[in-house]
XYZ file of N, CA and C in Angstrom:
561
model
N 104.430 111.753 102.002
C 104.791 112.558 100.886
C 105.597 113.738 101.397
N 106.796 113.911 100.960
C 107.607 114.865 101.338
C 107.098 116.280 101.283
N 107.408 117.187 102.156
C 107.038 118.534 102.096
C 107.816 119.225 101.096
N 108.953 118.855 100.602
C 109.620 119.543 99.536
C 108.731 119.583 98.318
N 107.853 118.565 98.089
C 106.859 118.614 96.994
C 105.773 119.570 97.216
N 105.691 120.055 98.304
C 104.483 121.088 98.652
C 105.043 122.356 98.038
N 104.591 122.814 96.922
C 105.110 124.043 96.200
C 104.602 125.286 96.719
N 105.202 125.678 97.686
C 104.761 126.911 98.478
C 106.120 127.497 99.023
N 106.234 128.854 98.687
C 107.491 129.565 99.213
C 107.316 129.596 100.811
N 108.539 129.594 101.352
C 108.637 129.705 102.844
C 108.024 131.039 103.251
N 108.314 132.239 102.678
C 107.657 133.571 103.002
C 106.300 133.460 102.941
N 105.723 132.900 101.806
C 104.433 132.892 101.638
C 103.562 132.226 102.752
N 104.076 130.935 103.106
C 103.573 130.138 104.162
C 103.661 130.767 105.412
N 104.765 131.548 105.729
C 104.913 132.136 107.072
C 103.820 133.250 107.142
N 103.545 134.056 106.026
C 102.593 135.043 106.006
C 101.171 134.428 106.215
N 100.960 133.298 105.478
C 99.743 132.797 105.781
C 99.466 132.416 107.213
N 100.477 131.824 107.841
C 100.324 131.445 109.256
C 100.037 132.634 110.048
N 100.866 133.553 109.852
C 100.670 134.830 110.620
C 99.269 135.532 110.455
N 98.852 135.616 109.167
C 97.617 136.201 108.914
C 96.389 135.318 109.449
N 96.390 134.048 109.301
C 95.467 133.143 109.730
C 95.421 133.084 111.267
N 96.579 132.938 112.032
C 96.570 133.107 113.333
C 96.103 134.317 114.032
N 96.001 135.575 113.174
C 95.622 136.672 113.717
C 94.053 136.849 113.497
N 93.484 135.767 112.978
C 92.004 135.861 112.686
C 91.557 136.274 111.336
N 92.448 136.288 110.354
C 92.017 136.503 109.027
C 91.464 135.496 108.341
N 89.923 135.491 108.226
C 89.378 134.331 107.664
C 89.482 134.245 106.167
N 89.705 135.423 105.529
C 89.928 135.284 104.093
C 91.281 134.570 103.843
N 92.371 134.953 104.596
C 93.525 134.081 104.312
C 93.375 132.673 104.566
N 92.572 132.279 105.509
C 92.307 130.853 105.816
C 91.654 130.196 104.712
N 90.571 130.811 104.153
C 89.810 130.436 103.017
C 90.749 130.241 101.810
N 91.644 131.293 101.506
C 92.411 131.200 100.391
C 93.453 130.169 100.665
N 94.089 129.893 101.797
C 95.100 128.945 102.070
C 94.394 127.605 101.716
N 93.232 127.450 102.282
C 92.540 126.122 102.006
C 92.286 125.884 100.461
N 91.724 126.944 99.874
C 91.489 126.812 98.378
C 92.728 126.399 97.604
N 93.902 127.100 98.040
C 95.128 126.861 97.292
C 95.761 125.499 97.567
N 95.769 125.240 98.825
C 96.645 124.140 99.199
C 95.862 122.988 100.050
N 94.541 123.099 100.118
C 93.937 122.011 100.756
C 94.073 120.669 100.242
N 94.052 120.503 98.878
C 94.089 119.206 98.368
C 95.442 118.665 98.463
N 96.498 119.504 98.325
C 97.863 119.050 98.508
C 98.040 118.536 99.882
N 97.684 119.315 100.884
C 97.742 118.929 102.254
C 97.048 117.516 102.388
N 95.803 117.454 101.921
C 94.987 116.234 102.032
C 95.797 115.010 101.494
N 96.443 115.217 100.286
C 97.180 114.133 99.673
C 98.465 113.844 100.631
N 99.005 114.715 101.231
C 100.082 114.458 102.183
C 99.610 113.609 103.471
N 98.409 113.993 103.856
C 97.746 113.284 105.055
C 97.409 111.893 104.652
N 96.877 111.669 103.353
C 96.450 110.411 103.082
C 97.616 109.317 102.952
N 98.944 109.885 102.908
C 100.010 108.947 102.849
C 100.231 108.468 104.116
N 99.559 108.874 105.442
C 99.663 108.339 106.585
C 98.372 107.640 107.072
N 97.292 108.415 106.898
C 96.099 107.766 107.294
C 95.436 107.242 105.953
N 94.632 106.238 106.142
C 94.181 105.431 104.897
C 92.782 105.728 104.485
N 91.996 106.527 105.268
C 90.678 106.714 104.745
C 90.527 108.231 104.436
N 89.721 108.550 103.498
C 89.509 109.964 103.267
C 88.848 110.655 104.348
N 87.896 109.973 105.037
C 87.252 110.666 106.182
C 88.179 111.112 107.280
N 89.078 110.068 107.516
C 90.225 110.405 108.540
C 91.017 111.482 108.048
N 91.431 111.463 106.805
C 92.320 112.583 106.336
C 91.638 113.946 106.331
N 90.358 113.932 106.089
C 89.689 115.311 106.216
C 89.621 115.786 107.549
N 89.417 114.899 108.692
C 89.530 115.221 109.942
C 90.796 115.843 110.341
N 91.876 115.028 109.922
C 93.303 115.571 110.257
C 93.351 117.004 109.536
N 92.952 117.207 108.213
C 93.108 118.399 107.659
C 92.436 119.617 108.458
N 91.229 119.259 109.028
C 90.657 120.201 109.872
C 91.456 120.626 111.184
N 92.101 119.570 111.636
C 92.821 119.719 112.849
C 94.204 120.540 112.544
N 94.753 120.341 111.290
C 95.854 121.130 110.886
C 95.506 122.529 110.702
N 94.252 122.731 110.053
C 93.938 124.133 110.007
C 93.755 124.796 111.315
N 93.186 124.120 112.278
C 92.890 124.592 113.560
C 94.120 124.846 114.289
N 95.337 124.085 113.980
C 96.499 124.295 114.579
C 97.092 125.721 114.108
N 96.809 125.904 112.910
C 97.333 127.157 112.325
C 96.527 128.355 112.880
N 95.240 128.253 112.917
C 94.322 129.241 113.573
C 94.782 129.572 114.998
N 95.024 128.465 115.673
C 95.318 128.717 117.057
C 96.823 128.999 117.523
N 97.520 129.026 116.521
C 99.058 129.273 116.720
C 99.151 130.713 117.389
N 99.826 130.667 118.471
C 100.125 132.024 119.132
C 101.156 132.922 118.297
N 100.570 134.010 118.030
C 101.433 134.985 117.156
C 102.682 135.418 117.896
N 102.743 135.413 119.072
C 104.036 135.858 119.848
C 105.160 134.774 119.693
N 104.752 133.565 119.329
C 105.710 132.551 119.229
C 106.268 132.410 117.849
N 107.488 132.856 117.600
C 108.041 132.966 116.131
C 108.240 131.507 115.622
N 108.066 131.256 114.350
C 108.321 130.129 113.626
C 109.514 130.433 112.714
N 110.717 129.825 112.996
C 111.765 130.040 111.951
C 111.698 129.358 110.728
N 111.000 128.138 110.832
C 111.004 127.422 109.458
C 109.460 126.979 109.413
N 108.605 127.768 108.616
C 107.262 127.455 108.514
C 106.879 126.197 107.731
N 107.659 125.925 106.843
C 107.504 124.552 106.211
C 107.795 123.454 107.118
N 108.813 123.456 107.818
C 109.144 122.467 108.687
C 108.086 122.284 109.889
N 107.628 123.506 110.389
C 106.488 123.625 111.398
C 105.271 122.949 110.900
N 104.922 123.260 109.636
C 103.600 122.667 109.146
C 103.815 121.184 108.865
N 104.992 120.693 108.468
C 105.097 119.349 108.145
C 105.043 118.557 109.448
N 105.638 119.120 110.454
C 105.666 118.414 111.747
C 104.147 118.383 112.274
N 103.504 119.422 112.120
C 102.039 119.428 112.707
C 101.289 118.269 111.761
N 101.474 118.327 110.509
C 100.797 117.341 109.766
C 101.155 116.016 110.124
N 102.420 115.790 110.318
C 102.934 114.383 110.650
C 102.420 114.031 111.922
N 102.578 114.856 112.977
C 102.057 114.504 114.281
C 100.622 114.250 114.372
N 99.784 115.016 113.683
C 98.344 114.804 113.751
C 97.831 113.591 112.918
N 98.480 113.345 111.806
C 98.317 112.178 110.991
C 98.606 110.976 111.829
N 99.671 110.880 112.423
C 100.201 109.614 113.040
C 99.082 109.357 114.337
N 98.770 110.479 114.957
C 97.781 110.353 116.085
C 96.523 109.886 115.501
N 96.020 110.350 114.402
C 94.769 109.880 113.877
C 94.873 108.366 113.429
N 95.966 108.051 112.723
C 96.171 106.709 112.271
C 96.219 105.604 113.424
N 96.852 106.072 114.617
C 96.788 105.254 115.821
C 95.351 105.152 116.343
N 94.575 106.277 116.364
C 93.299 106.256 116.938
C 92.361 105.216 116.074
N 92.599 105.445 114.713
C 91.706 104.544 113.751
C 92.139 102.995 114.026
N 93.405 102.832 114.192
C 93.811 101.402 114.335
C 93.237 100.820 115.687
N 93.227 101.720 116.755
C 92.770 101.200 117.993
C 91.229 100.903 117.865
N 90.526 101.837 117.113
C 89.098 101.767 117.143
C 88.733 100.482 116.187
N 89.502 100.200 115.037
C 89.298 98.898 114.219
C 89.499 97.737 115.200
N 90.522 97.808 116.043
C 90.872 96.701 116.781
C 89.646 96.448 117.786
N 89.247 97.384 118.423
C 88.054 97.326 119.319
C 86.921 96.775 118.774
N 86.588 97.392 117.495
C 85.447 96.785 116.822
C 85.727 95.406 116.455
N 86.855 94.984 116.011
C 87.075 93.652 115.635
C 86.871 92.651 116.828
N 87.393 93.208 117.909
C 87.265 92.438 119.162
C 85.818 92.106 119.650
N 85.078 93.205 119.372
C 83.717 93.082 119.851
C 82.804 92.457 118.921
N 83.214 92.380 117.530
C 82.453 91.771 116.507
C 82.393 90.250 116.617
N 81.231 89.752 116.644
C 81.144 88.277 116.781
C 81.331 87.636 115.295
N 81.099 88.454 114.306
C 81.383 87.885 112.938
C 82.829 88.015 112.552
N 83.667 87.248 113.104
C 85.133 87.251 112.809
C 85.226 86.742 111.333
N 85.957 87.482 110.503
C 86.080 86.956 109.126
C 86.691 85.455 109.126
N 86.286 84.860 108.169
C 86.770 83.341 107.921
C 88.117 83.393 107.432
N 88.843 82.376 107.563
C 90.169 82.340 106.964
C 90.009 82.566 105.443
N 89.065 82.090 104.796
C 88.952 82.358 103.338
C 88.633 83.738 103.107
N 87.974 84.531 103.932
C 87.736 85.947 103.601
C 89.089 86.754 103.851
N 89.834 86.334 104.787
C 91.138 87.007 105.154
C 92.002 86.652 103.954
N 92.043 85.399 103.454
C 92.909 85.001 102.421
C 92.520 85.806 101.162
N 91.401 85.985 100.947
C 90.973 86.640 99.731
C 91.367 88.130 99.750
N 91.261 88.744 100.931
C 91.607 90.172 101.123
C 93.065 90.312 100.917
N 93.880 89.357 101.449
C 95.339 89.448 101.262
C 95.708 89.327 99.782
N 95.050 88.328 99.102
C 95.259 88.012 97.700
C 95.026 89.330 96.877
N 93.880 89.984 97.226
C 93.409 91.117 96.566
C 94.514 92.328 96.710
N 95.059 92.458 98.047
C 96.172 93.423 98.271
C 97.299 93.146 97.650
N 97.742 91.911 97.566
C 99.045 91.498 96.865
C 98.887 91.873 95.357
N 97.657 91.569 94.797
C 97.468 91.754 93.232
C 97.554 93.252 92.956
N 96.899 94.136 93.932
C 97.038 95.428 93.718
C 98.445 96.045 93.779
N 99.155 95.482 94.765
C 100.736 95.856 94.791
C 101.521 95.434 93.652
N 101.182 94.291 93.084
C 101.830 93.752 91.986
C 101.499 94.556 90.729
N 100.207 94.992 90.641
C 99.664 95.770 89.508
C 100.477 97.156 89.585
N 100.766 97.774 90.737
C 101.316 98.950 90.746
C 102.861 98.825 90.589
N 103.450 97.608 90.659
C 104.747 97.440 90.460
C 105.214 97.635 88.952
N 104.079 97.527 88.109
C 104.360 97.601 86.696
C 104.554 99.073 86.254
N 104.270 99.948 87.055
C 104.269 101.510 86.877
C 105.591 102.049 87.361
N 106.034 103.152 86.693
C 107.084 103.801 87.148
C 106.660 104.873 88.187
N 107.680 105.370 88.880
C 107.297 106.293 90.088
C 106.376 107.360 89.782
N 106.619 108.067 88.740
C 105.711 109.255 88.310
C 104.291 108.735 88.008
N 104.209 107.650 87.295
C 102.942 106.961 86.848
C 102.205 106.714 88.252
N 102.865 105.991 89.072
C 102.328 105.671 90.422
C 101.758 106.857 91.173
N 102.511 107.957 91.240
C 102.031 109.093 91.983
C 100.955 109.758 91.307
N 100.878 109.731 89.935
C 99.784 110.387 89.210
C 98.542 109.636 89.543
N 98.438 108.294 89.478
C 97.342 107.503 89.771
C 96.910 107.714 91.159
N 97.861 107.610 92.160
C 97.495 107.736 93.547
C 96.737 109.188 93.797
N 97.387 110.265 93.290
C 96.856 111.451 93.412
C 95.398 111.711 92.852
N 95.336 111.082 91.677
C 93.993 111.274 91.022
C 92.912 110.431 91.632
N 93.348 109.182 91.914
C 92.296 108.200 92.263
C 92.101 108.425 93.716
N 93.058 108.489 94.651
C 92.993 108.426 96.090
C 92.822 109.786 96.671
N 93.639 110.765 96.020
C 93.670 112.091 96.453
C 92.657 112.990 95.846
N 91.821 112.344 94.728
C 90.853 113.017 94.077
C 91.306 114.363 93.460
N 92.516 114.376 92.947
C 92.931 115.531 92.459
C 92.790 115.648 90.911
N 92.730 116.740 90.195
C 92.609 116.812 88.786
C 94.142 116.880 88.246
N 94.233 116.497 87.037
C 95.668 116.376 86.398
C 96.341 117.701 86.426
N 95.748 118.859 86.310
C 96.484 120.088 86.438
C 97.001 120.215 87.846
N 96.256 119.874 88.789
C 96.723 120.063 90.249
C 97.931 119.070 90.553
N 97.770 117.883 89.875
C 98.858 116.912 90.037
C 100.208 117.493 89.481
N 100.132 117.978 88.246
C 101.236 118.601 87.584
C 101.818 119.715 88.373
N 100.943 120.557 88.973
C 101.424 121.628 89.739
C 102.245 121.041 91.052
N 101.448 120.130 91.595
C 102.126 119.545 92.840
C 103.510 118.816 92.606
N 103.415 118.109 91.502
C 104.842 117.237 91.226
C 105.791 118.125 90.469
N 105.352 119.426 90.049
C 106.431 120.183 89.384
C 106.725 119.697 87.952
N 105.686 119.014 87.293
C 106.097 118.420 86.033
C 104.979 119.101 85.022
N 105.427 119.235 83.845
C 104.487 119.818 82.805
C 103.277 119.074 82.688
N 102.306 119.773 82.514
C 100.878 119.170 82.552
C 100.685 118.081 81.442
N 101.267 118.289 80.243
C 101.145 117.396 79.142
C 101.844 116.048 79.627
N 103.096 116.123 80.249
C 103.708 114.927 80.707
C 102.849 114.279 81.782
N 102.244 114.979 82.540
C 101.372 114.266 83.612
C 100.318 113.553 82.931
N 99.730 114.149 81.868
C 98.569 113.681 81.143
C 99.059 112.293 80.518
N 100.256 112.251 79.909
C 100.762 111.130 79.282
C 101.028 109.982 80.280
N 101.701 110.375 81.467
C 101.937 109.360 82.376
C 100.696 108.662 82.972
N 99.812 109.684 83.197
C 98.495 109.055 83.728
C 97.836 108.007 82.692
N 97.759 108.504 81.388
C 97.190 107.613 80.334
C 97.960 106.338 80.273
N 99.370 106.337 80.278
C 100.205 105.242 80.200
C 99.892 104.244 81.396
N 99.807 104.917 82.490
C 99.546 104.161 83.688
C 98.293 103.285 83.607
N 97.225 104.067 83.240
C 95.949 103.491 83.195
C 95.983 102.329 82.069
N 96.567 102.523 80.985
C 96.805 101.415 80.003
C 97.525 100.204 80.612
N 98.574 100.484 81.392
C 99.414 99.347 81.915
C 98.577 98.614 83.037
N 97.777 99.294 83.824
C 97.020 98.581 84.805
C 95.914 97.822 83.996
N 95.288 98.375 83.079
C 94.275 97.575 82.346
C 94.748 96.501 81.681
N 95.962 96.585 81.000
C 96.558 95.326 80.575
C 97.004 94.258 81.499
N 97.521 94.787 82.736
C 97.852 93.792 83.892
C 96.723 93.054 84.316
N 95.518 93.771 84.406
C 94.272 93.018 84.843
C 93.639 92.161 83.762
N 93.821 92.527 82.579
C 93.301 91.692 81.383
C 94.106 90.544 81.379
N 95.365 90.640 81.551
C 96.328 89.392 81.544
C 96.059 88.433 82.633
N 95.858 89.156 83.829
C 95.663 88.432 84.992
C 94.287 87.594 84.935
N 93.294 88.190 84.338
C 91.876 87.701 84.214
C 92.111 86.378 83.091
N 92.837 86.415 82.140
C 93.028 85.390 81.239
C 93.784 84.217 81.954
N 94.682 84.606 82.864
C 95.383 83.459 83.501
C 94.483 82.670 84.396
N 93.352 83.346 84.938
C 92.480 82.737 86.013
C 91.317 81.926 85.114
N 91.264 82.261 83.925
C 90.188 81.476 83.120
C 90.408 80.146 82.810
């Protein structure tokens, strides 16, 4: 998720970083309240589990807290994006390595049928999302996977609330219709 969709002014973000790195806990709490869910949604585009995303968010906040005040940041948004990107990639790599180790240690290797069913399910979900336009897809992803409320999605996307509500409702109807038709095909 690109940082340009992160609706915060450069000066405001620079001030937050300065205040937070100087030990202002109130600024940290306010920043988290205002932008925590948005940061989490950005992180979820790289790491795939909410638990991992929350760990990365904590690491991002720690990076802000521990930033040395005497080191100037010319582009606060770019700096924050780079921190999020680096920490998210690091966590995704750790998760992948951990899953690989668990799989190699696990004696219950999934059967070909289980793997095939998982692949089929993933393909079906991708096909279902293809029936949605880009805004509908984003609304569903943010609400379902990012656990954001529709007003937050509207603010995040910079789209009027009513339009987001309509897009989300259309998306749910399209997905329901897709799965109903898919179910009839399998009967």
